[in-house]
Amino acid sequence: MSNLIITSNIPNVFPVSQMVKGRTPFKKENGLPVGEGKIQTLMGNHCIGYAVSQAMKANCGGGCVTSAYPITPATEILHYLRALEADGKIPSLGFNASSEHEAMTAAIAASFGGARSFIATSSVGFMHMMEMVESAGQNRIPVVMALSNRANAPLNIWNADDDRIRARDFAIQLVAENHQQAYDLTLQAFRIAETAYWLTIINQAGFFISHSVDKVRTLPDDRVLPFVGQFTPAIDPFKESISKGGLTSPRAFALQRAQNFEAWGKVKDIVKNVHDEYGKISGRAPGAFFNTYYLEDAKYVFFNYGFLSGTLRTFIDILRRDGVPVGLISGTLFRPFPDRELAGAIFTQAPKAKIIGVFDGSLDPTPGVNYTDLSSALYTYGRNFHGPLLINFKYGGGQNPSLSVLNGALQRMMDAAKRNTVEYPIQQLDRNSEGANISLDLSKSAGKEVVEGQSLIEFLGRGGLGAVSAAGNLVYITNEKGELIARGIPQFGSEKTGSPTFATAVMDKQPITSFYNEG
């Protein structure tokens, strides 16, 4: 077989960054807040399932429906809920559909009929139900949806941001950076959806979060149930009747969309109020729209949504010890896009920023949506300022950019800032190691290690489920000792052949707030 030759004009990113020589005083900033709650060891999918089960209990006086058609990597969310429903532990009715289209139709019908409604899906299943997804969004049906983000063609089941991009124009969307946020944001999503009366989606990274294991702090029912509260439908189906889904005239269509425009302008306030209220019961309020890390003196800023933010924090810690002024903006609210708020943060909190590296987890041959959104925000709300340069780094299909790849991306940012121009605005990260990967020698970094007393243990599993079990067992055993905190990370292989796959876990005496796995 001949070697594949890539002739794209998108340059690969590998060179070593130019670090400031000499030791630099390094004071580590706080990461995401740990907060309160009972410590449990959960997969990402089970974090969402656990939160949904609590939301259903909160509506025990009304109807509750969970609608499902299984698809990887979202299936375990519904498995978790079906087990609880079968045992009578939650009051929801589980509807198993014959297709994704039917599953979404049922979720809409349940919500329209006055029930609290939830659905989980991914990738091609999400596209198969898209007709009804847009119907839910544009008709403002308060269904809560969990999306385990996944790539598609050419056939790929691993993580990419394509799912949330497809629904960016008609749904409220939240993006979980890690397992804890998958739990927290799901609880908030029910309040947001049922206050704004809008389809609300919680996004998590397929496999990187959905199937990996982490220590999560869950809140007791006596705190969660009053917070989520009962669902009060806009129309009481037992007292009023209305037809929905029929043909809409041009005049009525424009009027309905005008009402949506007006309501959409209020969503950010709803999201912020729910976030702040949740912070009071959990101790976790990292930012309703986004959170920042080392922005004040940063010349080079990363902007990202999702799982890669943890790796970027670790990368920033390493670089800061060597005197490199880098910072991070990690987004949580994807839609409505916090354009005015982001522009304000960049111009006021990062006044020294020369360039922003925008990460997009999608390998479509177009500028990434995070890149275009941020470009628009800076132009719209920063015309009177000389804003920083922007450069777009794209990855996807299961790629987990390592520190060495991020190091190369930073080099491109530094070079562009020095020239005050970006020669290639859209760049693809690490095209399957098509070139020598440059490694960072962490042992030569000045200052203390990022996480003290850290050790790495590897288990060999058989197939993907073997990897999940190995990681889960390791974290469970570690937690039993009560002294260490652990994060389990499965590495997947072929399920049918049972090929050997690795599961890793990182353990430490302190909370691990950054996700890093070179894999």
Coordinates of C-alpha atoms in Angstrom, one line a residue:
M1 CA 0.0 0.0 0.0
S2 CA 1.4 3.4 -1.0
N3 CA 1.9 6.1 1.6
L4 CA -0.8 8.7 1.9
I5 CA 0.5 12.1 0.8
I6 CA -1.2 15.2 2.3
T7 CA -1.0 18.2 0.0
S8 CA -3.0 20.6 2.2
N9 CA -1.7 24.1 2.5
I10 CA -2.4 24.0 6.3
P11 CA 1.0 23.8 8.0
N12 CA 1.7 21.2 10.6
V13 CA 2.6 22.4 14.1
F14 CA 5.7 20.9 15.8
P15 CA 8.6 23.4 16.6
V16 CA 9.9 23.9 20.1
S17 CA 8.7 27.0 21.9
Q18 CA 11.3 29.7 22.7
M19 CA 11.3 29.8 26.5
V20 CA 12.7 32.6 28.7
K21 CA 16.0 31.4 30.2
G22 CA 16.6 31.3 33.9
R23 CA 14.5 30.5 36.9
T24 CA 11.3 32.5 37.5
P25 CA 9.3 32.8 40.7
F26 CA 6.2 30.8 40.2
K27 CA 3.0 31.1 42.2
K28 CA 0.4 28.6 41.0
E29 CA -3.1 30.0 40.5
N30 CA -6.1 28.2 41.7
G31 CA -7.8 25.9 39.2
L32 CA -11.4 25.1 39.1
P33 CA -13.1 25.2 42.6
V34 CA -13.4 21.8 44.3
G35 CA -16.6 22.7 46.2
E36 CA -18.7 20.4 48.4
G37 CA -20.4 17.0 48.1
K38 CA -20.0 13.3 48.6
I39 CA -17.0 11.9 46.7
Q40 CA -18.0 9.2 44.2
T41 CA -16.1 7.5 41.4
L42 CA -18.0 7.9 38.2
M43 CA -17.7 7.6 34.5
G44 CA -18.6 10.8 32.6
N45 CA -21.8 9.2 31.3
H46 CA -22.8 8.2 34.8
C47 CA -22.1 11.7 36.1
I48 CA -24.8 12.9 33.8
G49 CA -27.1 9.9 34.6
Y50 CA -26.8 10.6 38.3
A51 CA -27.7 14.2 37.9
V52 CA -30.7 13.4 35.7
S53 CA -31.9 10.9 38.3
Q54 CA -31.8 13.6 40.9
A55 CA -33.7 16.0 38.6
M56 CA -36.4 13.4 38.0
K57 CA -36.8 12.9 41.8
A58 CA -37.3 16.7 42.1
N59 CA -40.3 16.4 39.8
C60 CA -41.9 13.4 41.5
G61 CA -45.2 15.2 41.7
G62 CA -45.3 15.6 37.9
G63 CA -44.5 13.5 34.9
C64 CA -41.0 12.6 33.9
V65 CA -39.8 10.9 30.7
T66 CA -36.4 9.7 29.6
S67 CA -36.3 8.9 25.9
A68 CA -33.7 6.8 24.2
Y69 CA -32.2 5.1 21.2
P70 CA -28.7 3.9 22.0
I71 CA -25.6 5.2 20.2
T72 CA -21.9 5.2 21.2
P73 CA -20.6 7.0 23.3
A74 CA -23.8 8.1 25.0
T75 CA -25.5 4.7 25.6
E76 CA -24.4 4.3 29.2
I77 CA -26.3 7.4 30.3
L78 CA -29.6 5.6 29.4
H79 CA -28.3 2.3 30.8
Y80 CA -27.8 4.0 34.1
L81 CA -31.3 5.5 34.1
R82 CA -33.0 2.4 32.9
A83 CA -31.6 0.4 35.9
L84 CA -32.9 3.0 38.3
E85 CA -36.3 3.1 36.6
A86 CA -36.6 -0.7 36.7
D87 CA -35.8 -0.7 40.4
G88 CA -38.4 2.0 41.1
K89 CA -35.7 4.4 42.4
I90 CA -36.6 7.3 40.2
P91 CA -40.2 8.3 39.1
S92 CA -39.4 8.7 35.3
L93 CA -40.9 6.6 32.5
G94 CA -38.3 5.2 30.2
F95 CA -39.3 5.2 26.5
N96 CA -37.1 3.0 24.2
A97 CA -37.7 4.2 20.7
S98 CA -37.2 2.4 17.4
S99 CA -35.1 5.2 16.0
E100 CA -33.4 8.4 17.0
H101 CA -36.1 10.4 15.1
E102 CA -38.8 8.7 17.1
A103 CA -36.8 9.2 20.4
M104 CA -36.6 13.0 19.9
T105 CA -40.3 13.1 18.8
A106 CA -41.3 11.3 22.1
A107 CA -39.1 13.7 24.2
I108 CA -40.9 16.7 22.6
A109 CA -44.3 15.2 23.0
A110 CA -43.6 14.4 26.7
S111 CA -42.4 17.9 27.4
F112 CA -45.3 19.5 25.5
G113 CA -47.6 17.3 27.5
G114 CA -46.3 18.7 30.8
A115 CA -43.6 16.2 31.7
R116 CA -39.9 16.8 32.6
S117 CA -38.1 15.4 29.6
F118 CA -34.6 14.1 28.9
I119 CA -32.8 12.5 26.0
A120 CA -29.1 11.5 25.3
T121 CA -27.5 10.9 21.9
S122 CA -24.5 11.5 19.7
S123 CA -23.1 11.9 16.2
V124 CA -25.1 10.1 13.4
G125 CA -27.9 9.5 15.8
F126 CA -28.1 13.2 16.6
M127 CA -28.1 13.9 12.8
H128 CA -30.9 11.3 12.3
M129 CA -33.1 13.2 14.8
M130 CA -32.1 16.6 13.6
E131 CA -35.5 17.5 12.1
M132 CA -37.1 17.1 15.5
V133 CA -34.1 18.7 17.3
E134 CA -34.6 21.9 15.5
S135 CA -38.3 21.6 16.0
A136 CA -37.7 21.5 19.8
G137 CA -35.4 24.4 19.6
Q138 CA -37.3 26.7 17.4
N139 CA -40.6 25.9 19.2
R140 CA -38.9 26.4 22.6
I141 CA -39.7 23.0 24.0
P142 CA -37.7 22.7 27.3
V143 CA -36.2 19.3 26.7
V144 CA -32.8 18.6 28.3
M145 CA -30.3 16.8 26.0
A146 CA -26.9 15.2 26.8
L147 CA -24.5 15.1 23.8
S148 CA -21.4 12.9 24.1
N149 CA -19.6 14.7 21.3
R150 CA -18.3 12.4 18.5
A151 CA -16.9 12.6 15.0
N152 CA -18.5 11.0 11.9
A153 CA -17.2 10.6 8.4
P154 CA -14.9 9.0 7.5
L155 CA -16.4 6.6 10.1
N156 CA -15.0 7.5 13.5
I157 CA -16.5 7.1 16.9
W158 CA -14.0 9.2 18.9
N159 CA -14.3 12.8 20.2
A160 CA -14.9 15.8 18.0
D161 CA -17.0 19.0 18.5
D162 CA -19.1 18.4 15.4
D163 CA -22.3 17.6 17.3
R164 CA -22.6 20.9 19.2
I165 CA -21.7 22.9 16.1
R166 CA -24.7 21.4 14.2
A167 CA -27.1 22.7 16.8
R168 CA -25.6 26.1 17.5
D169 CA -28.4 28.2 16.0
F170 CA -31.4 27.0 18.0
A171 CA -30.4 25.6 21.4
I172 CA -28.9 26.7 24.6
Q173 CA -25.6 24.9 24.9
L174 CA -23.3 24.2 27.9
V175 CA -19.9 22.5 27.5
A176 CA -18.4 20.4 30.3
E177 CA -14.6 20.5 30.7
N178 CA -14.5 17.5 33.0
H179 CA -16.5 15.0 35.0
Q180 CA -17.4 17.4 37.8
Q181 CA -18.8 19.9 35.3
A182 CA -20.7 17.1 33.5
Y183 CA -22.6 16.6 36.8
D184 CA -22.9 20.2 37.8
L185 CA -24.0 21.5 34.4
T186 CA -26.7 18.8 34.0
L187 CA -28.4 19.9 37.2
Q188 CA -28.2 23.5 36.0
A189 CA -29.5 22.6 32.6
F190 CA -32.9 21.6 33.9
R191 CA -33.3 24.9 35.7
I192 CA -32.1 26.8 32.6
A193 CA -34.3 24.9 30.1
E194 CA -37.5 25.2 32.2
T195 CA -36.9 28.8 33.0
A196 CA -36.1 30.0 29.5
Y197 CA -38.4 27.4 27.9
W198 CA -35.7 26.3 25.5
L199 CA -34.0 23.1 24.4
T200 CA -30.8 22.9 26.5
I201 CA -27.9 20.7 25.6
I202 CA -25.0 19.5 27.9
N203 CA -21.9 18.6 25.8
Q204 CA -19.2 16.4 27.0
A205 CA -16.2 14.9 25.1
G206 CA -16.9 11.4 23.8
F207 CA -14.7 8.8 25.5
F208 CA -12.3 11.4 26.9
I209 CA -14.9 12.2 29.5
S210 CA -17.9 10.0 28.7
H211 CA -16.0 6.7 29.3
S212 CA -13.2 7.8 31.6
V213 CA -13.4 7.6 35.4
D214 CA -12.9 10.4 37.8
K215 CA -13.6 11.4 41.4
V216 CA -16.8 13.6 41.5
R217 CA -18.4 15.4 44.3
T218 CA -22.2 14.8 44.2
L219 CA -24.7 16.8 46.2
P220 CA -27.3 15.2 48.5
D221 CA -30.9 15.1 47.4
D222 CA -32.0 17.6 50.1
R223 CA -29.9 20.3 48.4
V224 CA -30.5 19.3 44.8
L225 CA -34.2 18.7 44.8
P226 CA -35.1 22.3 46.0
F227 CA -32.6 23.7 43.6
V228 CA -34.0 21.9 40.5
G229 CA -37.6 22.2 41.7
Q230 CA -40.8 21.1 40.0
F231 CA -41.4 21.6 36.3
T232 CA -44.2 24.0 35.6
P233 CA -45.3 23.8 31.9
A234 CA -46.2 27.0 30.1
I235 CA -49.5 25.4 29.1
D236 CA -51.4 23.1 31.3
P237 CA -52.4 20.3 28.9
F238 CA -55.4 19.4 31.1
K239 CA -56.8 22.9 31.0
E240 CA -55.8 24.3 27.6
S241 CA -55.5 22.8 24.2
I242 CA -53.1 23.9 21.4
S243 CA -52.0 22.5 18.1
K244 CA -48.3 22.5 17.4
G245 CA -46.3 21.3 14.4
G246 CA -48.7 22.3 11.6
L247 CA -47.9 24.5 8.6
T248 CA -46.8 28.0 9.6
S249 CA -47.7 31.0 7.4
P250 CA -45.0 33.5 6.5
R251 CA -46.6 36.1 8.8
A252 CA -46.9 33.8 11.7
F253 CA -43.4 32.5 11.1
A254 CA -41.8 35.9 11.3
L255 CA -43.8 36.8 14.4
Q256 CA -42.8 33.5 16.2
R257 CA -39.1 34.1 15.3
A258 CA -39.3 37.7 16.6
Q259 CA -40.5 36.3 19.9
N260 CA -37.5 34.0 19.9
F261 CA -35.2 36.9 19.3
E262 CA -36.6 38.7 22.3
A263 CA -36.4 35.7 24.6
W264 CA -32.9 34.7 23.4
G265 CA -31.7 38.1 24.7
K266 CA -32.7 37.1 28.2
V267 CA -31.0 33.7 28.3
K268 CA -27.6 34.9 29.5
D269 CA -29.1 36.4 32.6
I270 CA -31.0 33.2 33.3
V271 CA -27.8 31.1 32.9
K272 CA -25.9 33.5 35.2
N273 CA -28.6 33.5 37.9
V274 CA -28.8 29.7 37.9
H275 CA -25.0 29.4 38.0
D276 CA -24.7 31.7 40.9
E277 CA -27.5 30.0 42.8
Y278 CA -25.9 26.6 42.2
G279 CA -22.6 28.0 43.5
K280 CA -24.3 28.8 46.8
I281 CA -25.3 25.1 47.4
S282 CA -22.2 23.5 45.9
G283 CA -19.3 25.8 46.5
R284 CA -18.6 25.6 42.7
A285 CA -19.1 28.7 40.6
P286 CA -16.2 28.9 38.2
G287 CA -17.9 31.3 35.9
A288 CA -21.3 31.2 34.2
F289 CA -19.9 31.9 30.7
F290 CA -16.2 31.0 31.0
N291 CA -13.3 30.9 33.5
T292 CA -9.8 32.4 33.2
Y293 CA -6.4 31.3 34.2
Y294 CA -3.3 33.6 34.4
L295 CA -4.8 36.4 32.2
E296 CA -3.5 39.5 33.9
D297 CA 0.0 39.5 32.4
A298 CA -0.4 37.0 29.6
K299 CA 1.0 37.9 26.2
Y300 CA -0.1 34.5 24.7
V301 CA -3.6 33.4 25.4
F302 CA -5.4 30.1 24.7
F303 CA -9.1 30.0 24.1
N304 CA -10.9 26.6 24.3
Y305 CA -14.1 24.8 25.1
G306 CA -14.1 21.4 26.7
F307 CA -11.7 18.7 27.8
L308 CA -8.5 20.2 26.4
S309 CA -8.6 23.0 28.9
G310 CA -7.3 20.7 31.7
T311 CA -4.2 19.9 29.6
L312 CA -3.8 23.5 28.8
R313 CA -3.7 24.4 32.5
T314 CA -1.0 21.9 33.1
F315 CA 0.9 23.2 30.1
I316 CA 0.6 26.8 31.4
D317 CA 1.9 25.7 34.8
I318 CA 5.0 24.3 33.2
L319 CA 5.6 27.3 31.0
R320 CA 5.0 29.8 33.8
R321 CA 7.9 28.2 35.8
D322 CA 10.1 29.1 32.8
G323 CA 8.8 32.7 32.6
V324 CA 6.5 32.4 29.6
P325 CA 3.5 34.7 30.0
V326 CA 0.7 32.4 28.9
G327 CA -3.0 32.3 30.0
L328 CA -6.3 30.6 29.3
I329 CA -9.9 31.4 28.7
S330 CA -12.0 28.2 29.0
G331 CA -15.6 28.5 27.8
T332 CA -18.6 26.9 29.4
L333 CA -21.6 28.7 27.7
F334 CA -21.4 28.0 24.0
R335 CA -24.8 29.3 23.1
P336 CA -25.8 32.0 23.5
F337 CA -22.2 32.9 22.7
P338 CA -20.9 35.3 25.4
D339 CA -19.5 37.7 22.8
R340 CA -19.7 41.0 24.8
E341 CA -18.4 39.3 27.9
L342 CA -15.4 37.7 26.2
A343 CA -14.4 40.9 24.5
G344 CA -14.6 42.7 27.8
A345 CA -12.5 40.1 29.5
I346 CA -9.8 40.2 26.8
F347 CA -9.6 43.9 26.7
T348 CA -9.7 44.5 30.4
Q349 CA -8.3 41.3 32.1
A350 CA -5.7 40.6 29.4
P351 CA -4.4 44.0 28.4
K352 CA -1.0 42.7 27.4
A353 CA -2.3 39.9 25.1
K354 CA -0.5 39.9 21.7
I355 CA -2.2 36.8 20.2
I356 CA -4.9 34.4 21.0
G357 CA -4.7 30.7 20.0
V358 CA -8.2 29.5 19.4
F359 CA -8.7 25.7 19.6
D360 CA -11.5 24.0 17.6
G361 CA -12.2 20.3 18.0
S362 CA -13.5 19.9 14.5
L363 CA -11.5 19.1 11.3
D364 CA -13.9 20.5 8.8
P365 CA -11.9 22.4 6.1
T366 CA -13.2 25.7 7.2
P367 CA -12.4 28.2 10.0
G368 CA -13.5 26.8 13.3
V369 CA -16.7 28.1 14.9
N370 CA -14.9 29.2 18.1
Y371 CA -12.5 31.1 15.9
T372 CA -15.2 32.9 13.9
D373 CA -17.3 33.5 17.0
L374 CA -14.4 35.2 18.8
S375 CA -13.3 37.1 15.8
S376 CA -16.8 38.5 15.4
A377 CA -17.0 39.4 19.2
L378 CA -13.7 41.3 19.1
Y379 CA -14.7 43.2 16.0
T380 CA -18.2 44.0 17.2
Y381 CA -17.2 45.1 20.8
G382 CA -13.6 46.1 20.3
R383 CA -13.5 48.4 17.3
N384 CA -12.0 51.2 19.4
F385 CA -9.2 49.0 20.6
H386 CA -6.2 47.5 18.9
G387 CA -7.1 43.9 19.6
P388 CA -4.8 40.8 19.7
L389 CA -4.0 38.7 16.7
L390 CA -6.0 35.4 16.3
I391 CA -4.8 32.0 15.1
N392 CA -7.0 28.9 14.8
F393 CA -5.7 25.4 15.8
K394 CA -7.9 22.5 14.7
Y395 CA -8.0 18.9 15.8
G396 CA -10.5 16.1 16.2
G397 CA -11.5 12.5 15.5
G398 CA -10.1 11.4 18.8
Q399 CA -6.9 13.4 18.8
N400 CA -5.8 14.4 22.3
P401 CA -3.1 17.1 21.7
S402 CA -0.1 16.3 23.8
L403 CA 2.2 18.8 25.5
S404 CA 4.7 18.6 22.7
V405 CA 2.0 19.4 20.1
L406 CA 0.7 22.3 22.3
N407 CA 4.3 23.5 22.5
G408 CA 4.5 23.7 18.8
A409 CA 1.3 25.6 18.6
L410 CA 2.7 28.1 21.1
Q411 CA 5.8 28.5 18.9
R412 CA 3.6 29.5 16.0
M413 CA 1.8 32.0 18.2
M414 CA 5.1 33.5 19.3
D415 CA 6.4 33.8 15.8
A416 CA 3.2 35.4 14.6
A417 CA 3.3 37.9 17.5
K418 CA 6.9 38.8 16.7
R419 CA 6.1 39.5 13.1
N420 CA 2.7 41.1 14.1
T421 CA 1.0 39.1 11.4
V422 CA -0.5 35.6 11.1
E423 CA 0.6 34.0 7.8
Y424 CA -1.6 30.9 8.2
P425 CA -4.7 31.8 10.3
I426 CA -6.2 28.2 10.2
Q427 CA -3.8 25.4 11.2
Q428 CA -4.3 21.7 11.8
L429 CA -2.7 20.2 14.9
D430 CA -0.6 17.0 14.7
R431 CA -1.6 15.2 11.5
N432 CA -0.8 11.7 12.8
S433 CA 2.8 12.6 13.8
E434 CA 3.7 13.6 10.2
G435 CA 7.1 14.8 11.4
A436 CA 9.3 14.5 14.5
N437 CA 7.3 15.3 17.6
I438 CA 9.2 17.6 19.9
S439 CA 9.1 16.6 23.5
L440 CA 9.3 18.9 26.5
D441 CA 11.9 17.8 29.1
L442 CA 9.8 18.4 32.2
S443 CA 12.7 17.4 34.5
K444 CA 14.5 20.6 33.6
S445 CA 11.7 22.9 34.5
A446 CA 12.4 25.3 37.4
G447 CA 10.3 25.1 40.5
K448 CA 8.2 22.4 42.0
E449 CA 6.4 19.7 40.0
V450 CA 2.9 20.6 38.8
V451 CA 1.4 17.9 41.1
E452 CA 3.6 16.7 44.0
G453 CA 3.9 13.0 44.8
Q454 CA 2.3 12.0 41.5
S455 CA 2.7 8.4 40.3
L456 CA 1.5 6.7 37.1
I457 CA 0.2 3.2 37.2
E458 CA -0.9 1.3 34.1
F459 CA -3.3 -1.7 33.8
L460 CA -3.6 -3.9 30.7
G461 CA -7.2 -4.6 29.8
R462 CA -8.8 -6.7 27.0
G463 CA -10.9 -4.5 24.7
G464 CA -12.5 -1.1 25.5
L465 CA -14.6 -2.4 28.4
G466 CA -11.6 -4.1 29.9
A467 CA -9.9 -0.7 29.9
V468 CA -12.9 0.9 31.6
S469 CA -13.0 -1.8 34.2
A470 CA -9.3 -1.6 34.9
A471 CA -9.4 2.2 35.3
G472 CA -12.6 2.0 37.4
N473 CA -11.2 -0.6 39.7
L474 CA -7.9 1.2 40.2
V475 CA -9.7 4.4 41.2
Y476 CA -12.1 2.5 43.5
I477 CA -9.2 0.8 45.3
T478 CA -7.4 4.1 45.7
N479 CA -10.4 5.8 47.0
E480 CA -10.9 3.1 49.6
K481 CA -7.7 4.1 51.2
G482 CA -9.1 7.6 51.8
E483 CA -5.7 9.3 51.4
L484 CA -5.3 9.7 47.7
I485 CA -7.2 11.2 44.8
A486 CA -7.2 9.4 41.5
R487 CA -8.3 9.8 37.9
G488 CA -8.8 6.8 35.7
I489 CA -8.4 7.1 31.9
P490 CA -9.2 4.2 29.6
Q491 CA -7.4 3.9 26.2
F492 CA -9.7 2.0 23.8
G493 CA -9.0 -0.7 21.2
S494 CA -11.2 -3.0 19.2
E495 CA -14.1 -4.3 21.2
K496 CA -14.7 -7.3 18.8
T497 CA -11.2 -8.6 18.7
G498 CA -10.5 -7.9 22.4
S499 CA -7.1 -6.3 21.5
P500 CA -5.0 -5.2 24.4
T501 CA -5.7 -1.7 25.6
F502 CA -4.3 0.4 28.4
A503 CA -6.0 2.0 31.4
T504 CA -4.1 4.6 33.3
A505 CA -4.7 6.4 36.6
V506 CA -3.0 9.4 38.1
M507 CA -3.0 9.6 41.9
D508 CA -2.1 12.4 44.3
K509 CA -2.7 13.7 47.8
Q510 CA -4.1 16.9 46.4
P511 CA -7.2 17.4 44.1
I512 CA -6.2 17.0 40.4
T513 CA -7.7 19.9 38.6
S514 CA -6.0 19.3 35.2
F515 CA -6.6 16.5 32.8
Y516 CA -3.5 15.4 31.1
N517 CA -2.8 12.1 29.2
E518 CA -0.4 11.7 26.4
G519 CA -2.0 8.4 25.5

